[in-house]
CSV table of C-alpha atoms in Angstrom, one decimal:
chain,number,residue,atom,x,y,z
A,133,MET,CA,-61.1,-67.6,-29.3
A,134,GLN,CA,-61.2,-65.1,-25.8
A,135,ARG,CA,-64.6,-63.3,-25.7
A,136,LEU,CA,-64.4,-59.8,-25.3
A,137,LEU,CA,-65.2,-58.4,-21.4
A,138,SER,CA,-68.8,-56.6,-21.9
A,139,GLN,CA,-68.3,-52.7,-21.2
A,140,TYR,CA,-71.1,-52.0,-18.9
A,141,LEU,CA,-70.3,-50.7,-15.6
A,142,ILE,CA,-70.8,-53.2,-13.1
A,143,LEU,CA,-71.3,-52.5,-9.3
A,144,LEU,CA,-69.9,-54.5,-6.5
A,145,ILE,CA,-72.4,-55.6,-2.8
A,146,LEU,CA,-69.3,-56.3,-0.9
A,147,LEU,CA,-71.5,-58.0,1.9
A,148,LEU,CA,-67.8,-58.9,3.7
A,149,PRO,CA,-64.5,-57.9,3.5
A,150,ALA,CA,-63.2,-59.8,0.7
A,151,ALA,CA,-64.2,-62.9,-1.2
A,152,VAL,CA,-62.2,-65.7,-1.9
A,153,VAL,CA,-62.7,-68.7,-3.2
A,154,SER,CA,-59.9,-71.9,-3.5
A,155,ALA,CA,-60.2,-74.5,-6.2
A,156,GLN,CA,-58.0,-77.6,-4.5
A,157,THR,CA,-54.6,-77.5,-3.6
A,158,GLY,CA,-52.2,-79.7,-4.5
A,159,GLY,CA,-52.9,-81.0,-7.7
A,160,GLY,CA,-50.6,-82.7,-10.4
A,161,ILE,CA,-52.4,-82.1,-14.6
A,162,SER,CA,-49.3,-84.2,-16.5
A,163,ASN,CA,-46.1,-85.4,-17.0
A,164,GLY,CA,-44.7,-84.3,-13.7
A,165,VAL,CA,-46.0,-80.2,-13.3
A,166,SER,CA,-48.5,-79.7,-10.3
A,167,ILE,CA,-50.3,-77.3,-9.2
A,168,ASN,CA,-50.7,-75.5,-5.7
A,169,ASP,CA,-52.9,-73.0,-4.4
A,170,PRO,CA,-55.0,-72.1,-6.8
A,171,ALA,CA,-57.9,-69.7,-5.7
A,172,VAL,CA,-60.4,-66.7,-7.3
A,173,THR,CA,-59.8,-63.8,-5.5
A,174,ILE,CA,-61.8,-60.5,-5.9
A,175,VAL,CA,-59.7,-57.4,-5.5
A,176,GLY,CA,-61.4,-54.0,-5.8
A,177,ASP,CA,-64.6,-53.3,-6.6
A,178,ARG,CA,-64.2,-54.3,-10.8
A,179,GLN,CA,-61.8,-57.4,-10.5
A,180,VAL,CA,-61.0,-60.7,-10.2
A,181,ALA,CA,-57.5,-62.5,-9.6
A,182,VAL,CA,-56.5,-65.9,-10.3
A,183,THR,CA,-53.4,-66.9,-8.4
A,184,MET,CA,-51.9,-70.2,-8.8
A,185,GLN,CA,-47.9,-71.9,-8.1
A,186,LEU,CA,-47.3,-74.2,-11.4
A,187,ARG,CA,-44.4,-76.1,-10.4
A,188,PHE,CA,-42.8,-78.4,-13.2
A,189,ASP,CA,-39.9,-80.2,-11.2
A,190,GLY,CA,-41.3,-83.7,-12.6
A,191,LEU,CA,-40.8,-82.6,-16.2
A,192,ARG,CA,-38.8,-83.3,-18.8
A,193,LEU,CA,-38.6,-82.1,-22.5
A,194,ARG,CA,-36.5,-82.7,-25.4
A,195,SER,CA,-34.8,-79.4,-26.7
A,196,ASN,CA,-36.8,-79.1,-29.2
A,197,GLU,CA,-40.5,-80.2,-27.6
A,198,MET,CA,-42.9,-77.3,-25.1
A,199,ARG,CA,-45.2,-77.5,-23.5
A,200,VAL,CA,-48.5,-74.9,-23.3
A,201,TYR,CA,-50.6,-74.3,-19.9
A,202,THR,CA,-53.6,-71.6,-20.0
A,203,PRO,CA,-56.4,-71.3,-17.5
A,204,TYR,CA,-59.5,-70.3,-18.3
A,205,ILE,CA,-62.5,-69.3,-16.3
A,206,VAL,CA,-65.7,-70.9,-17.6
A,207,GLY,CA,-68.8,-70.5,-16.0
A,208,GLN,CA,-72.3,-72.3,-15.7
A,209,GLY,CA,-73.7,-70.8,-19.0
A,210,GLY,CA,-70.6,-72.4,-20.8
A,211,GLU,CA,-69.2,-68.7,-21.6
A,212,GLU,CA,-65.6,-69.1,-21.3
A,213,PHE,CA,-62.4,-66.6,-20.9
A,214,TYR,CA,-58.8,-67.9,-21.6
A,215,LEU,CA,-56.1,-66.2,-19.2
A,216,PRO,CA,-52.6,-65.5,-20.3
A,217,SER,CA,-51.1,-68.8,-20.9
A,218,VAL,CA,-47.2,-70.5,-19.7
A,219,MET,CA,-45.4,-71.6,-22.5
A,220,VAL,CA,-42.5,-74.2,-21.4
A,221,VAL,CA,-40.1,-74.6,-23.6
A,222,GLY,CA,-36.6,-76.8,-24.4
A,223,ARG,CA,-33.2,-74.5,-25.5
A,224,ARG,CA,-33.5,-75.5,-29.3
A,225,GLN,CA,-37.3,-74.2,-28.7
A,226,HIS,CA,-36.5,-71.2,-26.7
A,227,PHE,CA,-34.6,-69.9,-29.7
A,228,VAL,CA,-36.8,-70.8,-31.9
A,229,GLN,CA,-39.7,-68.9,-30.1
A,230,GLN,CA,-37.2,-66.0,-29.9
A,231,ARG,CA,-37.4,-65.6,-33.4
A,232,GLU,CA,-40.9,-65.5,-34.6
A,233,PRO,CA,-43.1,-66.2,-31.5
A,234,ASN,CA,-46.1,-68.8,-31.7
A,235,PRO,CA,-49.4,-67.0,-32.6
A,236,HIS,CA,-51.3,-68.7,-30.4
A,237,TYR,CA,-50.2,-67.4,-27.7
A,238,PRO,CA,-49.7,-63.7,-28.1
A,239,GLY,CA,-48.1,-62.4,-23.9
A,240,ALA,CA,-47.2,-66.0,-23.3
A,241,ILE,CA,-45.6,-66.5,-19.9
A,242,GLU,CA,-42.6,-68.3,-21.3
A,243,VAL,CA,-40.2,-70.7,-19.4
A,244,TRP,CA,-36.8,-71.9,-20.2
A,245,ARG,CA,-36.8,-75.9,-18.9
A,246,ARG,CA,-33.7,-77.6,-17.6
A,247,ASN,CA,-34.6,-80.5,-17.0
A,248,GLY,CA,-34.2,-82.2,-14.4
A,249,THR,CA,-34.2,-78.9,-11.6
A,250,ALA,CA,-36.4,-77.5,-9.6
A,251,GLN,CA,-38.3,-74.5,-11.7
A,252,GLN,CA,-41.9,-72.9,-11.3
A,253,VAL,CA,-44.4,-69.8,-11.7
A,254,ASP,CA,-45.8,-68.0,-9.3
A,255,TYR,CA,-49.3,-67.0,-12.2
A,256,ARG,CA,-51.3,-64.2,-10.5
A,257,GLN,CA,-53.5,-62.3,-13.8
A,258,VAL,CA,-56.4,-59.9,-12.6
A,259,VAL,CA,-59.6,-59.9,-14.6
A,260,GLU,CA,-62.1,-57.3,-15.1
A,261,LEU,CA,-65.0,-59.1,-13.6
A,262,GLN,CA,-68.4,-60.3,-15.3
A,263,PRO,CA,-71.6,-61.5,-13.6
A,264,TRP,CA,-71.5,-64.9,-15.4
A,265,MET,CA,-67.8,-65.6,-13.5
A,266,TYR,CA,-69.9,-66.0,-10.6
A,267,GLY,CA,-70.1,-69.7,-9.8
A,268,ALA,CA,-67.9,-70.5,-12.3
A,269,ALA,CA,-65.0,-73.1,-12.3
A,270,VAL,CA,-61.0,-72.6,-13.3
A,271,ARG,CA,-60.0,-74.9,-15.5
A,272,ILE,CA,-56.4,-75.5,-17.0
A,273,VAL,CA,-55.8,-76.8,-20.4
A,274,GLU,CA,-52.5,-78.4,-22.0
A,275,ASP,CA,-51.1,-78.1,-25.2
A,276,SER,CA,-48.2,-79.9,-26.5
A,277,CYS,CA,-48.1,-79.0,-30.2
A,278,GLY,CA,-48.4,-75.5,-30.3
A,279,CYS,CA,-51.6,-75.6,-32.4
A,280,GLY,CA,-54.1,-73.3,-29.6
A,281,VAL,CA,-56.1,-73.8,-26.6
A,282,THR,CA,-59.4,-74.9,-29.4
A,283,LEU,CA,-57.3,-77.8,-30.7
A,284,ALA,CA,-55.9,-78.6,-27.6
A,285,LYS,CA,-59.1,-78.4,-25.2
A,286,ASN,CA,-60.0,-81.4,-27.0
A,287,ALA,CA,-57.7,-83.5,-26.1
A,288,TRP,CA,-57.1,-82.6,-21.9
A,289,ALA,CA,-59.0,-80.3,-19.7
A,290,GLU,CA,-58.7,-81.4,-16.1
A,291,PRO,CA,-60.8,-79.1,-14.0
A,292,LEU,CA,-59.3,-77.2,-10.7
A,293,GLY,CA,-62.0,-76.9,-9.1
A,294,ARG,CA,-65.2,-73.9,-8.8
A,295,VAL,CA,-65.8,-71.3,-7.8
A,296,ARG,CA,-68.0,-71.9,-4.8
A,297,GLN,CA,-70.4,-69.6,-2.9
A,298,GLU,CA,-70.3,-69.8,0.5
A,299,PRO,CA,-72.9,-68.2,2.7
A,300,GLU,CA,-70.5,-66.5,5.2
A,301,ARG,CA,-68.3,-65.1,2.1
A,302,VAL,CA,-70.7,-63.8,-1.3
A,303,LEU,CA,-70.2,-61.4,-3.7
A,304,ALA,CA,-73.3,-60.4,-5.7
A,305,ILE,CA,-72.5,-58.6,-9.6
A,306,VAL,CA,-75.0,-56.0,-9.6
A,307,SER,CA,-75.5,-53.9,-13.1
A,308,ILE,CA,-77.1,-51.3,-14.2
A,309,SER,CA,-77.5,-48.9,-16.8
A,310,CYS,CA,-79.1,-45.5,-17.4
A,311,VAL,CA,-82.6,-45.4,-19.2
A,312,LYS,CA,-81.6,-44.8,-23.2
A,313,PRO,CA,-82.2,-41.2,-23.9
A,314,ARG,CA,-84.8,-40.1,-26.4
A,315,TYR,CA,-85.5,-37.7,-28.6
A,316,SER,CA,-88.8,-35.8,-29.9
A,317,ARG,CA,-90.1,-32.3,-30.5
A,318,GLU,CA,-92.0,-30.6,-27.7
A,319,GLU,CA,-93.2,-27.0,-27.1
A,320,LYS,CA,-91.2,-25.2,-24.9
A,321,THR,CA,-93.0,-22.7,-22.8
A,322,TYR,CA,-91.6,-20.4,-19.5
A,323,ALA,CA,-91.9,-18.1,-17.4
A,324,ILE,CA,-89.8,-15.1,-15.7
A,325,GLU,CA,-91.5,-14.1,-12.5
A,326,GLY,CA,-90.3,-11.3,-10.7
A,327,ARG,CA,-92.4,-8.4,-8.5
A,328,ALA,CA,-91.2,-5.0,-7.5
A,329,PHE,CA,-91.6,-2.7,-5.1
A,330,LEU,CA,-92.4,0.8,-6.9
A,331,ASP,CA,-93.3,4.0,-5.3
A,332,PHE,CA,-95.8,6.1,-6.1
A,333,ARG,CA,-96.6,9.8,-4.2
A,334,VAL,CA,-99.8,10.2,-2.4
A,335,ASN,CA,-102.8,9.1,-3.9
A,336,ARG,CA,-101.0,9.7,-7.9
A,337,VAL,CA,-101.3,6.8,-10.1
A,338,ASP,CA,-98.5,7.4,-12.5
A,339,ILE,CA,-95.7,6.3,-12.6
A,340,ASP,CA,-92.2,9.1,-11.5
A,341,ALA,CA,-89.9,7.0,-12.9
A,342,GLY,CA,-86.9,9.0,-10.6
A,343,TYR,CA,-88.8,9.2,-7.9
A,344,ARG,CA,-87.0,7.4,-4.8
A,345,LYS,CA,-86.2,3.7,-5.6
A,346,ASN,CA,-88.2,3.3,-9.0
A,347,PRO,CA,-84.8,3.7,-10.8
A,348,THR,CA,-83.9,0.2,-9.3
A,349,GLU,CA,-87.0,-1.4,-9.5
A,350,LEU,CA,-88.3,-0.6,-12.7
A,351,ALA,CA,-85.3,-1.6,-14.1
A,352,LYS,CA,-85.4,-5.0,-12.6
A,353,ILE,CA,-88.5,-5.1,-14.4
A,354,MET,CA,-86.9,-3.8,-18.3
A,355,ARG,CA,-83.7,-6.3,-17.2
A,356,SER,CA,-86.0,-9.6,-16.9
A,357,ILE,CA,-88.2,-8.7,-20.6
A,358,ASP,CA,-84.9,-7.2,-22.4
A,359,ALA,CA,-82.8,-10.9,-21.2
A,360,VAL,CA,-85.9,-12.6,-23.3
A,361,ARG,CA,-86.3,-10.5,-26.0
A,362,ASP,CA,-82.7,-10.2,-26.8
A,363,ASP,CA,-82.8,-13.5,-27.2
A,364,SER,CA,-82.9,-15.3,-30.7
A,365,ASN,CA,-84.3,-19.1,-30.0
A,366,ALA,CA,-86.5,-16.6,-27.4
A,367,THR,CA,-90.5,-15.2,-28.4
A,368,ILE,CA,-92.2,-13.5,-25.8
A,369,THR,CA,-95.8,-14.6,-25.8
A,370,GLY,CA,-97.6,-12.4,-23.0
A,371,ILE,CA,-96.5,-10.4,-20.3
A,372,SER,CA,-99.1,-10.2,-16.3
A,373,ILE,CA,-98.8,-7.3,-14.4
A,374,HIS,CA,-100.7,-8.4,-10.8
A,375,GLY,CA,-100.6,-4.5,-8.4
A,376,TYR,CA,-101.1,-4.9,-5.3
A,377,ALA,CA,-102.3,-1.8,-2.3
A,378,SER,CA,-101.8,-2.2,1.2
A,379,PRO,CA,-105.1,-2.2,3.6
A,380,GLU,CA,-104.1,1.3,4.8
A,381,GLY,CA,-106.6,3.8,4.1
A,382,LYS,CA,-110.0,3.4,2.9
A,383,TYR,CA,-111.0,-0.2,0.5
A,384,SER,CA,-112.8,2.0,-2.2
A,385,ARG,CA,-109.9,4.3,-2.6
A,386,ASN,CA,-107.1,1.4,-2.7
A,387,VAL,CA,-109.3,-0.4,-5.7
A,388,TYR,CA,-109.1,2.7,-7.7
A,389,LEU,CA,-105.3,3.0,-7.0
A,390,ALA,CA,-104.0,-0.6,-7.3
A,391,GLU,CA,-105.7,-0.9,-10.4
A,392,ASN,CA,-104.4,1.5,-12.2
A,393,ARG,CA,-100.7,1.8,-10.5
A,394,ALA,CA,-101.1,-1.7,-12.7
A,395,LEU,CA,-102.1,0.0,-15.6
A,396,ALA,CA,-99.3,2.7,-15.7
A,397,LEU,CA,-96.6,0.3,-15.0
A,398,ARG,CA,-97.3,-1.4,-18.4
A,399,ASP,CA,-97.7,1.7,-19.8
A,400,TYR,CA,-94.4,2.4,-19.0
A,401,VAL,CA,-92.9,-1.1,-20.4
A,402,CYS,CA,-95.4,-0.1,-23.3
A,403,SER,CA,-94.0,3.2,-23.9
A,404,LEU,CA,-89.9,2.0,-24.1
A,405,ARG,CA,-90.2,-1.0,-25.7
A,406,ASN,CA,-93.6,-0.8,-27.6
A,407,PHE,CA,-95.6,-3.7,-27.2
A,408,PRO,CA,-98.6,-4.2,-28.4
A,409,ALA,CA,-101.1,-3.7,-25.7
A,410,ASP,CA,-102.7,-6.8,-26.2
A,411,VAL,CA,-99.3,-8.6,-25.1
A,412,PHE,CA,-100.4,-7.5,-21.3
A,413,THR,CA,-102.7,-8.7,-18.5
A,414,VAL,CA,-103.1,-6.5,-16.2
A,415,ARG,CA,-105.3,-7.6,-12.7
A,416,SER,CA,-105.4,-5.9,-9.3
A,417,THR,CA,-105.7,-6.5,-5.7
A,418,PRO,CA,-107.2,-3.5,-3.7
A,419,GLU,CA,-105.5,-5.0,-0.2
A,420,ASP,CA,-103.3,-7.5,0.0
A,421,TRP,CA,-104.3,-9.4,2.9
A,422,GLU,CA,-102.7,-12.7,2.2
A,423,GLY,CA,-99.5,-10.9,2.4
A,424,LEU,CA,-99.9,-9.5,6.0
A,425,ASP,CA,-100.5,-12.7,7.1
A,426,SER,CA,-97.5,-14.2,5.5
A,427,LEU,CA,-95.2,-11.2,7.4
A,428,ILE,CA,-97.8,-11.7,10.5
A,429,SER,CA,-97.0,-15.5,10.1
A,430,ARG,CA,-92.9,-15.1,10.6
A,431,SER,CA,-92.7,-12.4,13.4
A,432,LYS,CA,-92.1,-13.2,16.8
A,433,LEU,CA,-94.7,-10.6,18.7
A,434,PRO,CA,-95.9,-11.9,21.6
A,435,GLN,CA,-99.7,-11.1,19.6
A,436,ARG,CA,-99.2,-12.6,16.7
A,437,GLN,CA,-102.1,-15.3,17.2
A,438,GLU,CA,-104.6,-12.5,17.9
A,439,MET,CA,-103.0,-10.7,15.0
A,440,LEU,CA,-104.1,-13.3,12.6
A,441,ASP,CA,-107.3,-13.8,13.9
A,442,LEU,CA,-108.4,-10.8,13.1
A,443,VAL,CA,-106.6,-10.8,10.1
A,444,ARG,CA,-108.5,-14.0,8.7
A,445,THR,CA,-112.1,-13.5,9.2
A,446,GLU,CA,-114.6,-12.4,6.7
A,447,MET,CA,-114.6,-8.8,8.5
A,448,ASP,CA,-114.9,-5.4,6.1
A,449,PRO,CA,-111.4,-4.5,5.0
A,450,ASP,CA,-111.6,-1.5,6.4
A,451,ARG,CA,-113.2,-2.3,9.7
A,452,LYS,CA,-110.3,-5.3,10.0
A,453,ASN,CA,-108.1,-2.3,9.2
A,454,ASP,CA,-109.4,-0.2,12.0
A,455,GLU,CA,-109.0,-3.2,14.7
A,456,LEU,CA,-105.4,-3.5,14.1
A,457,GLN,CA,-104.8,0.3,14.6
A,458,ARG,CA,-107.4,0.3,17.9
A,459,ARG,CA,-106.1,-2.6,19.4
A,460,TRP,CA,-101.7,-2.6,19.0
A,461,PRO,CA,-101.5,0.8,18.8
A,462,ASP,CA,-98.4,0.4,19.1
A,463,ALA,CA,-97.3,-2.2,17.1
A,464,TYR,CA,-99.7,-1.2,14.4
A,465,THR,CA,-97.5,2.1,14.2
A,466,ASN,CA,-93.8,1.1,14.7
A,467,ILE,CA,-94.4,-1.8,12.0
A,468,ILE,CA,-97.8,-3.0,10.5
A,469,LEU,CA,-98.1,0.9,8.9
A,470,LYS,CA,-94.2,2.1,9.0
A,471,GLU,CA,-92.4,-1.6,7.8
A,472,TRP,CA,-95.3,-4.6,6.9
A,473,TYR,CA,-97.8,-1.8,4.4
A,474,PRO,CA,-95.1,-0.5,2.1
A,475,ALA,CA,-94.1,-4.0,1.2
A,476,LEU,CA,-97.6,-5.0,0.8
A,477,ARG,CA,-98.2,-2.1,-2.0
A,478,HIS,CA,-95.9,-3.9,-5.3
A,479,SER,CA,-95.7,-5.3,-8.5
A,480,ASP,CA,-95.8,-8.6,-9.5
A,481,TYR,CA,-95.0,-9.8,-13.6
A,482,VAL,CA,-94.6,-12.1,-15.0
A,483,VAL,CA,-92.9,-12.5,-18.2
A,484,ASN,CA,-94.0,-15.8,-20.7
A,485,TYR,CA,-92.2,-17.4,-23.1
A,486,THR,CA,-91.3,-19.5,-25.8
A,487,VAL,CA,-87.8,-21.2,-27.0
A,488,ARG,CA,-87.8,-22.6,-30.5
A,489,SER,CA,-86.8,-26.1,-31.1
A,490,PHE,CA,-82.7,-27.2,-31.7
A,491,THR,CA,-83.2,-29.9,-34.4
A,492,THR,CA,-78.8,-31.1,-34.5
A,493,ALA,CA,-77.3,-32.4,-31.0
A,494,GLU,CA,-74.1,-30.1,-32.3
A,495,GLU,CA,-76.6,-26.8,-31.5
A,496,ALA,CA,-78.2,-28.6,-28.5
A,497,LEU,CA,-74.7,-28.7,-27.1
A,498,ARG,CA,-74.0,-24.9,-28.0
A,499,VAL,CA,-77.0,-23.8,-26.0
A,500,TYR,CA,-76.0,-26.6,-23.6
A,501,ARG,CA,-72.9,-24.6,-22.2
A,502,ASP,CA,-74.3,-21.1,-21.6
A,503,LYS,CA,-78.2,-21.5,-21.2
A,504,PRO,CA,-79.1,-25.1,-20.2
A,505,TYR,CA,-82.6,-24.5,-18.7
A,506,GLN,CA,-83.4,-24.0,-22.2
A,507,LEU,CA,-83.7,-27.6,-23.5
A,508,SER,CA,-86.6,-29.2,-23.0
A,509,LEU,CA,-85.9,-33.0,-21.8
A,510,SER,CA,-86.0,-34.6,-25.0
A,511,GLU,CA,-82.9,-32.0,-26.1
A,512,LEU,CA,-81.2,-32.6,-23.1
A,513,TYR,CA,-80.8,-36.1,-23.9
A,514,MET,CA,-80.3,-35.4,-27.7
A,515,VAL,CA,-77.1,-33.7,-25.8
A,516,ALA,CA,-76.4,-36.6,-23.5
A,517,ASN,CA,-76.3,-39.2,-26.7
A,518,THR,CA,-73.1,-36.8,-28.0
A,519,PHE,CA,-71.0,-38.2,-25.2
A,520,GLN,CA,-69.9,-42.2,-24.6
A,521,GLU,CA,-72.5,-43.7,-21.6
A,522,GLY,CA,-71.1,-43.8,-18.4
A,523,SER,CA,-68.9,-40.6,-19.4
A,524,GLU,CA,-69.1,-38.0,-16.9
A,525,GLU,CA,-70.1,-36.0,-19.4
A,526,TYR,CA,-72.7,-38.2,-19.9
A,527,ASN,CA,-73.9,-38.2,-16.7
A,528,GLU,CA,-73.5,-34.7,-15.8
A,529,VAL,CA,-75.8,-34.1,-18.6
A,530,LEU,CA,-78.1,-36.1,-17.4
A,531,ARG,CA,-78.5,-34.4,-13.9
A,532,THR,CA,-79.0,-31.0,-15.2
A,533,ALA,CA,-82.0,-33.1,-16.6
A,534,GLY,CA,-82.7,-34.3,-13.7
A,535,ARG,CA,-82.7,-30.5,-11.7
A,536,LEU,CA,-84.7,-29.0,-14.6
A,537,TYR,CA,-87.3,-31.2,-14.9
A,538,PRO,CA,-87.7,-31.9,-11.3
A,539,ASP,CA,-91.5,-33.5,-11.2
A,540,ASP,CA,-90.1,-36.0,-14.6
A,541,ALA,CA,-90.1,-39.9,-14.5
A,542,GLU,CA,-87.6,-41.0,-16.6
A,543,ALA,CA,-85.4,-37.8,-15.6
A,544,ASN,CA,-85.4,-39.1,-11.9
A,545,LEU,CA,-84.9,-42.7,-13.1
A,546,ASN,CA,-81.8,-42.0,-14.8
A,547,VAL,CA,-80.5,-39.8,-12.1
A,548,ALA,CA,-81.3,-42.7,-9.5
A,549,ILE,CA,-79.3,-44.8,-12.3
A,550,ILE,CA,-76.3,-43.2,-11.7
A,551,ALA,CA,-76.5,-43.0,-7.7
A,552,LEU,CA,-77.2,-46.6,-8.0
A,553,GLN,CA,-73.9,-47.2,-10.3
A,554,GLN,CA,-71.8,-44.6,-8.0
A,555,ARG,CA,-73.3,-46.2,-4.7
A,556,ASP,CA,-74.8,-43.4,-3.8
A,557,LEU,CA,-77.7,-45.2,-1.9
A,558,PRO,CA,-79.7,-42.2,0.0
A,559,THR,CA,-80.2,-40.2,-3.7
A,560,ALA,CA,-80.8,-43.1,-5.6
A,561,GLU,CA,-83.6,-43.7,-3.1
A,562,ALA,CA,-85.0,-40.7,-3.0
A,563,HIS,CA,-85.3,-40.1,-7.4
A,564,LEU,CA,-86.7,-43.8,-6.8
A,565,GLN,CA,-89.7,-42.3,-5.6
A,566,LYS,CA,-90.2,-40.1,-8.5
A,567,SER,CA,-89.4,-42.2,-10.8
A,568,GLY,CA,-92.4,-43.6,-11.8
A,569,ASP,CA,-93.6,-47.2,-12.2
A,570,SER,CA,-92.2,-48.5,-16.1
A,571,VAL,CA,-90.1,-52.1,-15.7
A,572,GLU,CA,-87.1,-49.8,-16.0
A,573,ALA,CA,-87.5,-48.2,-12.2
A,574,GLN,CA,-88.6,-51.3,-11.2
A,575,HIS,CA,-85.3,-53.0,-12.1
A,576,ALA,CA,-83.6,-50.5,-10.6
A,577,ARG,CA,-85.7,-50.4,-7.3
A,578,GLY,CA,-84.7,-53.9,-7.5
A,579,VAL,CA,-80.9,-52.9,-7.4
A,580,LEU,CA,-81.6,-50.5,-4.7
A,581,ALA,CA,-82.8,-54.0,-2.2
A,582,LEU,CA,-80.2,-55.9,-3.1
A,583,LEU,CA,-77.6,-52.4,-2.5
A,584,GLN,CA,-79.2,-52.6,0.7
A,585,GLY,CA,-78.9,-55.7,1.1
A,586,ARG,CA,-83.1,-56.5,1.3
A,587,ILE,CA,-82.7,-59.7,-0.4
A,588,ALA,CA,-86.5,-60.6,-0.3
A,589,ASP,CA,-87.8,-57.5,-1.6
A,590,ALA,CA,-85.6,-57.0,-4.8
A,591,ALA,CA,-86.7,-60.6,-6.3
A,592,PRO,CA,-90.4,-60.0,-7.5
A,593,LEU,CA,-88.3,-56.3,-9.2
A,594,LEU,CA,-85.9,-58.3,-10.5
A,595,GLU,CA,-88.4,-61.2,-11.5
A,596,ALA,CA,-90.6,-58.7,-13.4
A,597,ALA,CA,-87.4,-56.7,-15.1
A,598,ALA,CA,-86.1,-60.0,-16.6
A,599,ALA,CA,-88.7,-61.0,-17.8
A,600,ALA,CA,-89.6,-57.3,-19.8
A,601,GLY,CA,-86.2,-58.2,-21.6
A,602,VAL,CA,-84.6,-55.1,-19.6
A,603,PRO,CA,-81.0,-54.9,-19.8
A,604,HIS,CA,-79.0,-56.6,-16.7
A,605,ALA,CA,-81.6,-57.8,-15.5
A,606,ALA,CA,-81.3,-61.4,-16.0
A,607,ASP,CA,-77.3,-61.0,-14.3
A,608,ASN,CA,-78.9,-58.9,-11.3
A,609,LEU,CA,-82.0,-61.7,-10.4
A,610,ARG,CA,-79.5,-64.7,-10.6
A,611,ALA,CA,-77.0,-62.6,-7.6
A,612,GLN,CA,-80.5,-61.9,-6.3
A,613,ARG,CA,-81.2,-66.0,-5.9
A,614,MET,CA,-77.0,-67.1,-4.6
A,615,LEU,CA,-77.5,-64.4,-2.6
A,616,GLU,CA,-81.5,-66.6,-0.4
């Protein structure tokens, strides 16, 4: 019986534009039947074509006789794949087949033999290429009773030739599958971070919600908080506020302003959303010298390096600010005071929250469509498992997992494997650098080495993967050895 072709994805390394391996030419079978130009040809990147010309010029059949010729591919490990048969029939047998086709040969190519005439079939069949076909032989079996190839093969099977591995015409078959997604519950913690630039009246610490750009900045803060607060899947676990003042003015005064303006923001949020005070963590930095360092570093001022040297000293903060003004008065007045210091008076906030677990694939799939970032890595894998492995939907979920969890070894490995399947070697190589040292990752690195033509480098990686039983590793190791 014909064995079913496996469904896993197959990649091809074409080291030359084509790989054609011919068997013998002009060989006879029996009873006046001959074969010309048998060949096995790789077409595209996933198929193998078996071609030959069968001639029946010397064959004589009685009216009720038939001969069936079935080509098949037999691998070195005993694997078999039977191709559609050619059925040569006499006149009476032709009408029998019209009424009741032979069940042993569905889809056979029928030839009504007319004795004494030249007749031929230009045979060509294309099938999916499998790893075991590397080095396989092309044979043909003759059946004179119509009883099927299983019985007929025992009677006669003449080899046409063997698919050869010629150094100048090498085809390597590389197969690889994604790491099977797993599911396990885990706590999901997230954070929304933001920065608000609130305007305070001179020497005041209370918030005037209508003052200058405060309506816009306060609305930005509340949107961040409400995005979590109004989500039924999320629970706020903490809100942290960090207030900063600029180096302008006395340091002692800035200590008071930074601290109390941060507390004022906390009280403002509490007044609107009725949060308990213990939800908040409030900190302050009296003068944001690190922020000033960053602004100077990004500037194109000719005195930039001298300014940085001053800002990075351990000098008293008040004296440091005075020195900036004294040494570079124009830059201080026109840039530092007007443009940079306002940007250093800000309140940074972080909304920490957790998202509940999603225990069914249907629920996780709904969340994935709208808010994939709320899914844990294992929940994303649960969503992936709702699709056919290898489908574009399946692959896209795994790519999303790689984007949302860029430091996870398994997420990177699956993105790398998808890239290998699609022969996107730069992407595969980049993600394999973050894929850890599992046997599956070593297998993928071995496949990458084969695809890059680094045959010797692939050997130890594929050997280890094959010894560990990684799917397809043994096939890939055989391909590697044929390429050596």
